PDB file of C-alpha atoms in Angstrom:
ATOM      1  CA  ALA A  26      -5.699   3.129 -19.820  1.00  0.00           C
ATOM      2  CA  ALA A  27      -8.538   4.778 -21.737  1.00  0.00           C
ATOM      3  CA  ILE A  28      -9.791   6.702 -18.720  1.00  0.00           C
ATOM      4  CA  THR A  29      -6.241   7.828 -17.947  1.00  0.00           C
ATOM      5  CA  ASP A  30      -5.654   9.090 -21.486  1.00  0.00           C
ATOM      6  CA  GLN A  31      -9.026  10.835 -21.521  1.00  0.00           C
ATOM      7  CA  ALA A  32      -8.467  12.365 -18.073  1.00  0.00           C
ATOM      8  CA  ARG A  33      -4.960  13.470 -18.987  1.00  0.00           C
ATOM      9  CA  ARG A  34      -6.254  15.301 -22.048  1.00  0.00           C
ATOM     10  CA  ARG A  35      -9.097  16.913 -20.061  1.00  0.00           C
ATOM     11  CA  ALA A  36      -6.826  17.957 -17.190  1.00  0.00           C
ATOM     12  CA  GLN A  37      -4.177  19.373 -19.501  1.00  0.00           C
ATOM     13  CA  ALA A  38      -6.857  21.280 -21.408  1.00  0.00           C
ATOM     14  CA  GLY A  39      -8.014  23.143 -18.313  1.00  0.00           C
ATOM     15  CA  GLY A  40      -9.668  20.495 -16.156  1.00  0.00           C
ATOM     16  CA  ARG A  41     -10.480  20.949 -12.500  1.00  0.00           C
ATOM     17  CA  VAL A  42      -6.915  20.782 -11.168  1.00  0.00           C
ATOM     18  CA  THR A  43      -6.012  24.114  -9.636  1.00  0.00           C
ATOM     19  CA  ALA A  44      -3.253  25.513  -7.481  1.00  0.00           C
ATOM     20  CA  PRO A  45      -2.163  23.459  -4.473  1.00  0.00           C
ATOM     21  CA  TYR A  46      -4.623  23.362  -1.577  1.00  0.00           C
ATOM     22  CA  TYR A  47      -1.610  23.611   0.753  1.00  0.00           C
ATOM     23  CA  ALA A  48       2.141  23.723   0.210  1.00  0.00           C
ATOM     24  CA  ASP A  49       5.266  24.243   2.267  1.00  0.00           C
ATOM     25  CA  GLU A  50       8.887  23.133   1.936  1.00  0.00           C
ATOM     26  CA  ALA A  51       8.036  19.519   2.844  1.00  0.00           C
ATOM     27  CA  VAL A  52       4.626  18.808   1.335  1.00  0.00           C
ATOM     28  CA  THR A  53       2.238  19.825  -1.414  1.00  0.00           C
ATOM     29  CA  ILE A  54      -1.431  18.892  -1.132  1.00  0.00           C
ATOM     30  CA  TYR A  55      -3.925  19.033  -3.983  1.00  0.00           C
ATOM     31  CA  HIS A  56      -7.674  18.750  -3.561  1.00  0.00           C
ATOM     32  CA  SER A  57      -9.197  17.472  -6.777  1.00  0.00           C
ATOM     33  CA  ARG A  58     -10.849  14.560  -8.511  1.00  0.00           C
ATOM     34  CA  TRP A  59      -8.403  11.703  -8.847  1.00  0.00           C
ATOM     35  CA  GLU A  60      -8.978  11.367 -12.601  1.00  0.00           C
ATOM     36  CA  ASP A  61      -7.798  14.947 -13.091  1.00  0.00           C
ATOM     37  CA  MET A  62      -4.860  15.021 -10.687  1.00  0.00           C
ATOM     38  CA  LEU A  63      -3.268  11.608 -11.041  1.00  0.00           C
ATOM     39  CA  ALA A  64      -3.388  11.796 -14.836  1.00  0.00           C
ATOM     40  CA  LEU A  65      -0.974  14.747 -14.720  1.00  0.00           C
ATOM     41  CA  LEU A  66       1.618  13.048 -12.548  1.00  0.00           C
ATOM     42  CA  PRO A  67       4.575  11.046 -13.836  1.00  0.00           C
ATOM     43  CA  ASP A  68       5.184   7.434 -12.821  1.00  0.00           C
ATOM     44  CA  GLU A  69       6.704   6.912  -9.367  1.00  0.00           C
ATOM     45  CA  SER A  70       6.608  10.601  -8.403  1.00  0.00           C
ATOM     46  CA  VAL A  71       4.403  10.701  -5.276  1.00  0.00           C
ATOM     47  CA  ASP A  72       4.969   9.626  -1.669  1.00  0.00           C
ATOM     48  CA  ILE A  73       1.305   9.294  -0.697  1.00  0.00           C
ATOM     49  CA  VAL A  74      -2.120   9.334  -2.271  1.00  0.00           C
ATOM     50  CA  LEU A  75      -4.881   9.909   0.264  1.00  0.00           C
ATOM     51  CA  THR A  76      -8.421   9.540  -0.998  1.00  0.00           C
ATOM     52  CA  ASP A  77     -11.935   9.717   0.378  1.00  0.00           C
ATOM     53  CA  PRO A  78     -13.956   8.854  -2.735  1.00  0.00           C
ATOM     54  CA  PRO A  79     -17.702   9.321  -3.109  1.00  0.00           C
ATOM     55  CA  TYR A  80     -19.391   6.324  -1.469  1.00  0.00           C
ATOM     56  CA  ASN A  81     -21.978   5.621  -4.187  1.00  0.00           C
ATOM     57  CA  VAL A  82     -24.862   6.074  -1.760  1.00  0.00           C
ATOM     58  CA  GLY A  83     -26.910   8.608  -3.701  1.00  0.00           C
ATOM     59  CA  TYR A  84     -25.473  11.811  -2.239  1.00  0.00           C
ATOM     60  CA  ALA A  85     -26.231  14.901  -4.366  1.00  0.00           C
ATOM     61  CA  TYR A  86     -22.729  16.042  -5.351  1.00  0.00           C
ATOM     62  CA  ASP A  87     -22.248  19.006  -7.654  1.00  0.00           C
ATOM     63  CA  GLY A  88     -21.259  17.617 -11.055  1.00  0.00           C
ATOM     64  CA  TYR A  89     -21.040  13.942 -10.084  1.00  0.00           C
ATOM     65  CA  SER A  90     -23.631  11.168 -10.055  1.00  0.00           C
ATOM     66  CA  ASP A  91     -23.426   9.118  -6.876  1.00  0.00           C
ATOM     67  CA  HIS A  92     -25.809   6.506  -8.326  1.00  0.00           C
ATOM     68  CA  MET A  93     -23.487   4.195 -10.249  1.00  0.00           C
ATOM     69  CA  ASP A  94     -24.192   0.545 -10.919  1.00  0.00           C
ATOM     70  CA  GLU A  95     -22.361  -1.410  -8.194  1.00  0.00           C
ATOM     71  CA  ASP A  96     -20.100  -3.248 -10.673  1.00  0.00           C
ATOM     72  CA  ASP A  97     -19.295  -0.008 -12.521  1.00  0.00           C
ATOM     73  CA  TYR A  98     -18.506   1.719  -9.235  1.00  0.00           C
ATOM     74  CA  PHE A  99     -16.182  -1.092  -8.148  1.00  0.00           C
ATOM     75  CA  ALA A 100     -14.409  -1.005 -11.533  1.00  0.00           C
ATOM     76  CA  TRP A 101     -14.028   2.786 -11.195  1.00  0.00           C
ATOM     77  CA  GLN A 102     -12.468   2.381  -7.752  1.00  0.00           C
ATOM     78  CA  LEU A 103     -10.092  -0.281  -9.097  1.00  0.00           C
ATOM     79  CA  GLN A 104      -9.024   2.239 -11.759  1.00  0.00           C
ATOM     80  CA  LEU A 105      -8.274   4.680  -8.933  1.00  0.00           C
ATOM     81  CA  ILE A 106      -6.188   2.055  -7.120  1.00  0.00           C
ATOM     82  CA  THR A 107      -4.275   1.193 -10.303  1.00  0.00           C
ATOM     83  CA  GLU A 108      -3.599   4.825 -11.219  1.00  0.00           C
ATOM     84  CA  ALA A 109      -2.506   5.610  -7.651  1.00  0.00           C
ATOM     85  CA  ALA A 110      -0.065   2.683  -7.742  1.00  0.00           C
ATOM     86  CA  ARG A 111       1.374   4.032 -11.001  1.00  0.00           C
ATOM     87  CA  VAL A 112       2.264   7.430  -9.497  1.00  0.00           C
ATOM     88  CA  LEU A 113       3.506   6.125  -6.137  1.00  0.00           C
ATOM     89  CA  LYS A 114       7.233   5.947  -5.478  1.00  0.00           C
ATOM     90  CA  THR A 115       8.618   2.528  -4.572  1.00  0.00           C
ATOM     91  CA  SER A 116       8.170   3.426  -0.878  1.00  0.00           C
ATOM     92  CA  GLY A 117       4.822   5.149  -1.496  1.00  0.00           C
ATOM     93  CA  SER A 118       1.485   4.551   0.171  1.00  0.00           C
ATOM     94  CA  LEU A 119      -2.167   4.729  -0.775  1.00  0.00           C
ATOM     95  CA  VAL A 120      -4.483   5.665   2.084  1.00  0.00           C
ATOM     96  CA  TYR A 121      -8.098   4.930   1.151  1.00  0.00           C
ATOM     97  CA  LEU A 122     -11.230   5.754   3.182  1.00  0.00           C
ATOM     98  CA  HIS A 123     -14.568   3.994   2.695  1.00  0.00           C
ATOM     99  CA  TYR A 124     -17.354   2.092   4.422  1.00  0.00           C
ATOM    100  CA  PRO A 125     -15.927  -1.142   5.892  1.00  0.00           C
ATOM    101  CA  GLU A 126     -17.980  -3.487   3.703  1.00  0.00           C
ATOM    102  CA  PHE A 127     -16.759  -1.823   0.492  1.00  0.00           C
ATOM    103  CA  ALA A 128     -13.248  -1.327   1.840  1.00  0.00           C
ATOM    104  CA  ALA A 129     -13.048  -5.113   2.298  1.00  0.00           C
ATOM    105  CA  ARG A 130     -13.516  -5.555  -1.458  1.00  0.00           C
ATOM    106  CA  ILE A 131     -10.756  -3.037  -2.195  1.00  0.00           C
ATOM    107  CA  TRP A 132      -8.489  -4.651   0.428  1.00  0.00           C
ATOM    108  CA  ALA A 133      -8.913  -8.019  -1.279  1.00  0.00           C
ATOM    109  CA  ALA A 134      -8.433  -6.703  -4.829  1.00  0.00           C
ATOM    110  CA  ALA A 135      -5.583  -4.197  -4.398  1.00  0.00           C
ATOM    111  CA  PRO A 136      -2.679  -6.687  -4.309  1.00  0.00           C
ATOM    112  CA  GLU A 137      -3.946  -8.392  -7.462  1.00  0.00           C
ATOM    113  CA  VAL A 138      -4.896  -5.396  -9.619  1.00  0.00           C
ATOM    114  CA  ALA A 139      -2.248  -2.892  -8.555  1.00  0.00           C
ATOM    115  CA  ASP A 140       0.571  -4.801  -6.861  1.00  0.00           C
ATOM    116  CA  LEU A 141      -0.073  -2.957  -3.611  1.00  0.00           C
ATOM    117  CA  ARG A 142       0.465  -4.830  -0.393  1.00  0.00           C
ATOM    118  CA  HIS A 143      -1.573  -4.639   2.770  1.00  0.00           C
ATOM    119  CA  TYR A 144       0.092  -2.500   5.391  1.00  0.00           C
ATOM    120  CA  GLU A 145      -2.633  -1.540   7.849  1.00  0.00           C
ATOM    121  CA  TRP A 146      -6.421  -1.456   8.222  1.00  0.00           C
ATOM    122  CA  VAL A 147      -7.627   1.159  10.717  1.00  0.00           C
ATOM    123  CA  THR A 148     -11.238   1.270  11.837  1.00  0.00           C
ATOM    124  CA  TRP A 149     -12.419   4.795  12.543  1.00  0.00           C
ATOM    125  CA  THR A 150     -15.454   5.007  14.805  1.00  0.00           C
ATOM    126  CA  TYR A 151     -16.833   8.431  15.547  1.00  0.00           C
ATOM    127  CA  ASN A 152     -19.928  10.152  16.886  1.00  0.00           C
ATOM    128  CA  THR A 153     -22.324  11.425  14.293  1.00  0.00           C
ATOM    129  CA  HIS A 154     -25.450  13.465  14.711  1.00  0.00           C
ATOM    130  CA  THR A 155     -28.255  12.212  12.515  1.00  0.00           C
ATOM    131  CA  GLY A 156     -30.895  14.616  13.734  1.00  0.00           C
ATOM    132  CA  GLY A 157     -31.715  12.957  17.034  1.00  0.00           C
ATOM    133  CA  THR A 158     -30.351  12.194  20.432  1.00  0.00           C
ATOM    134  CA  PRO A 159     -28.316  10.525  21.618  1.00  0.00           C
ATOM    135  CA  LEU A 160     -25.410  10.831  19.207  1.00  0.00           C
ATOM    136  CA  ARG A 161     -24.944   7.744  17.107  1.00  0.00           C
ATOM    137  CA  LYS A 162     -21.752   5.988  16.109  1.00  0.00           C
ATOM    138  CA  ALA A 163     -20.536   5.727  12.531  1.00  0.00           C
ATOM    139  CA  THR A 164     -17.662   3.671  11.166  1.00  0.00           C
ATOM    140  CA  ARG A 165     -15.267   4.028   8.259  1.00  0.00           C
ATOM    141  CA  ALA A 166     -12.237   1.992   7.269  1.00  0.00           C
ATOM    142  CA  TRP A 167      -8.882   3.584   6.494  1.00  0.00           C
ATOM    143  CA  LEU A 168      -6.861   1.242   4.288  1.00  0.00           C
ATOM    144  CA  TRP A 169      -3.113   1.741   4.163  1.00  0.00           C
ATOM    145  CA  LEU A 170      -1.793   0.021   1.055  1.00  0.00           C
ATOM    146  CA  ALA A 171       1.914   0.156   0.259  1.00  0.00           C
ATOM    147  CA  LYS A 172       3.788  -0.138  -2.997  1.00  0.00           C
ATOM    148  CA  GLY A 173       6.894  -1.366  -1.194  1.00  0.00           C
ATOM    149  CA  VAL A 174       8.127  -0.797   2.331  1.00  0.00           C
ATOM    150  CA  PRO A 175       6.602   2.543   3.342  1.00  0.00           C
ATOM    151  CA  PHE A 176       8.705   5.208   4.971  1.00  0.00           C
ATOM    152  CA  VAL A 177       7.367   5.952   8.451  1.00  0.00           C
ATOM    153  CA  ASP A 178       8.882   8.772  10.497  1.00  0.00           C
ATOM    154  CA  ALA A 179       8.322   7.512  14.043  1.00  0.00           C
ATOM    155  CA  THR A 180       9.234  10.895  15.510  1.00  0.00           C
ATOM    156  CA  ALA A 181       6.056  12.311  13.978  1.00  0.00           C
ATOM    157  CA  PHE A 182       4.078  10.250  16.505  1.00  0.00           C
ATOM    158  CA  GLU A 183       5.944  11.389  19.611  1.00  0.00           C
ATOM    159  CA  GLY A 184       4.173  13.434  22.238  1.00  0.00           C
ATOM    160  CA  VAL A 185       0.515  14.029  22.888  1.00  0.00           C
ATOM    161  CA  TYR A 186      -1.668  15.490  20.163  1.00  0.00           C
ATOM    162  CA  GLN A 187      -4.432  17.914  21.002  1.00  0.00           C
ATOM    163  CA  ASN A 188      -6.693  19.390  18.380  1.00  0.00           C
ATOM    164  CA  PRO A 189      -6.166  23.166  18.598  1.00  0.00           C
ATOM    165  CA  LEU A 190      -9.923  23.645  18.203  1.00  0.00           C
ATOM    166  CA  ASP A 191     -10.492  21.661  21.421  1.00  0.00           C
ATOM    167  CA  ALA A 192      -8.508  24.122  23.553  1.00  0.00           C
TER     168      ALA A 192
END
């Protein structure tokens, strides 16, 4: 609760939360640090929280240290899970992206610390260019954790998707 109270005060006093990244009549998307955004939201007010947190691998982010002690990092991520569960509606979902080995720890802990149930684990394998040839494969895990029974609009998956940039 201390981090939430601190973040709420910081965000309300002009933190890093800005105007929506995208908004239309059906959805509003914010791009911000979770401590700033979630602290401003009331309980059970959000349909989905989608997060791709820093991976704690030493990347040089602007204004964030990606060199946390492993236990501190895990505790920080559990705070994220707990705060996300607080703002999710009863049919809300948390979608969480991370390396598979760390995602497994979150998958195991989420039902206990935040009363989120396992809905789906999706392994994302993609080509990455690490400065050589051939292209190498990389893997991430998308965790879909649900507060209750998530709403899924099956019609959204009808048809064939093509990335407009691939045309």
